[in-house]
């Protein structure tokens, strides 16, 4: 199991940041992610593994005026 923004998500072998975001239905164009406190660049979401027990934070960046 991992946690994404405090919510439990079932972990699977080979899970990536992109997989975890999909499990949470997060499909925002601008999002910043940390895994166990380490920033993950958006270009690396598809290749960055998320280990079992990880604490992942995902913050949707938005702006307006």
mmCIF file of C-alpha atoms in Angstrom:
data_model
loop_
_atom_site.group_PDB
_atom_site.id
_atom_site.type_symbol
_atom_site.label_atom_id
_atom_site.label_comp_id
_atom_site.label_asym_id
_atom_site.label_seq_id
_atom_site.Cartn_x
_atom_site.Cartn_y
_atom_site.Cartn_z
ATOM 1 C CA UNK A 1 0.000 0.000 0.000
ATOM 2 C CA UNK A 2 1.073 3.575 -0.669
ATOM 3 C CA UNK A 3 -0.473 6.858 0.378
ATOM 4 C CA UNK A 4 -1.324 9.618 -2.076
ATOM 5 C CA UNK A 5 -2.246 12.839 -0.289
ATOM 6 C CA UNK A 6 -3.082 10.724 2.751
ATOM 7 C CA UNK A 7 -5.354 8.323 0.846
ATOM 8 C CA UNK A 8 -4.508 4.618 0.731
ATOM 9 C CA UNK A 9 -3.807 3.247 -2.745
ATOM 10 C CA UNK A 10 -3.155 -0.422 -3.476
ATOM 11 C CA UNK A 11 0.469 -0.842 -4.500
ATOM 12 C CA UNK A 12 1.595 -3.179 -7.266
ATOM 13 C CA UNK A 13 5.008 -4.259 -8.431
ATOM 14 C CA UNK A 14 6.382 -1.851 -11.030
ATOM 15 C CA UNK A 15 4.046 0.991 -10.051
ATOM 16 C CA UNK A 16 5.127 4.405 -11.333
ATOM 17 C CA UNK A 17 4.149 7.926 -10.371
ATOM 18 C CA UNK A 18 1.905 8.026 -13.467
ATOM 19 C CA UNK A 19 0.168 4.821 -12.323
ATOM 20 C CA UNK A 20 -0.468 6.227 -8.846
ATOM 21 C CA UNK A 21 -1.856 9.458 -10.300
ATOM 22 C CA UNK A 22 -4.158 7.447 -12.579
ATOM 23 C CA UNK A 23 -5.363 5.390 -9.593
ATOM 24 C CA UNK A 24 -6.429 8.671 -7.969
ATOM 25 C CA UNK A 25 -7.983 9.967 -11.230
ATOM 26 C CA UNK A 26 -5.538 12.883 -11.196
ATOM 27 C CA UNK A 27 -5.170 14.022 -14.789
ATOM 28 C CA UNK A 28 -4.304 17.664 -14.242
ATOM 29 C CA UNK A 29 -2.038 19.314 -16.801
ATOM 30 C CA UNK A 30 0.020 21.055 -14.128
ATOM 31 C CA UNK A 31 0.809 18.983 -11.071
ATOM 32 C CA UNK A 32 3.803 18.741 -8.785
ATOM 33 C CA UNK A 33 4.659 15.461 -7.090
ATOM 34 C CA UNK A 34 6.920 14.284 -4.296
ATOM 35 C CA UNK A 35 7.603 10.684 -3.354
ATOM 36 C CA UNK A 36 8.886 10.298 0.198
ATOM 37 C CA UNK A 37 9.776 13.985 0.200
ATOM 38 C CA UNK A 38 11.712 13.967 -3.087
ATOM 39 C CA UNK A 39 10.451 16.048 -6.009
ATOM 40 C CA UNK A 40 9.692 14.119 -9.210
ATOM 41 C CA UNK A 41 9.875 16.147 -12.449
ATOM 42 C CA UNK A 42 6.738 15.817 -14.581
ATOM 43 C CA UNK A 43 8.784 14.404 -17.479
ATOM 44 C CA UNK A 44 9.733 11.476 -15.206
ATOM 45 C CA UNK A 45 6.245 10.437 -14.029
ATOM 46 C CA UNK A 46 6.115 7.482 -16.454
ATOM 47 C CA UNK A 47 9.495 6.104 -15.393
ATOM 48 C CA UNK A 48 9.788 6.915 -11.682
ATOM 49 C CA UNK A 49 8.932 3.913 -9.516
ATOM 50 C CA UNK A 50 6.853 4.283 -6.372
ATOM 51 C CA UNK A 51 8.034 1.816 -3.718
ATOM 52 C CA UNK A 52 5.637 -0.083 -1.487
ATOM 53 C CA UNK A 53 4.872 1.989 1.606
ATOM 54 C CA UNK A 54 5.683 5.300 -0.099
ATOM 55 C CA UNK A 55 4.136 8.597 0.918
ATOM 56 C CA UNK A 56 3.305 10.513 -2.247
ATOM 57 C CA UNK A 57 2.065 14.094 -2.380
ATOM 58 C CA UNK A 58 0.437 15.506 -5.513
ATOM 59 C CA UNK A 59 -0.490 19.167 -5.735
ATOM 60 C CA UNK A 60 -2.536 20.549 -8.613
ATOM 61 C CA UNK A 61 -1.054 23.857 -9.705
ATOM 62 C CA UNK A 62 -3.560 26.329 -11.050
ATOM 63 C CA UNK A 63 -3.713 30.017 -11.643
ATOM 64 C CA UNK A 64 -6.235 32.569 -12.562
ATOM 65 C CA UNK A 65 -7.021 36.170 -12.323
#
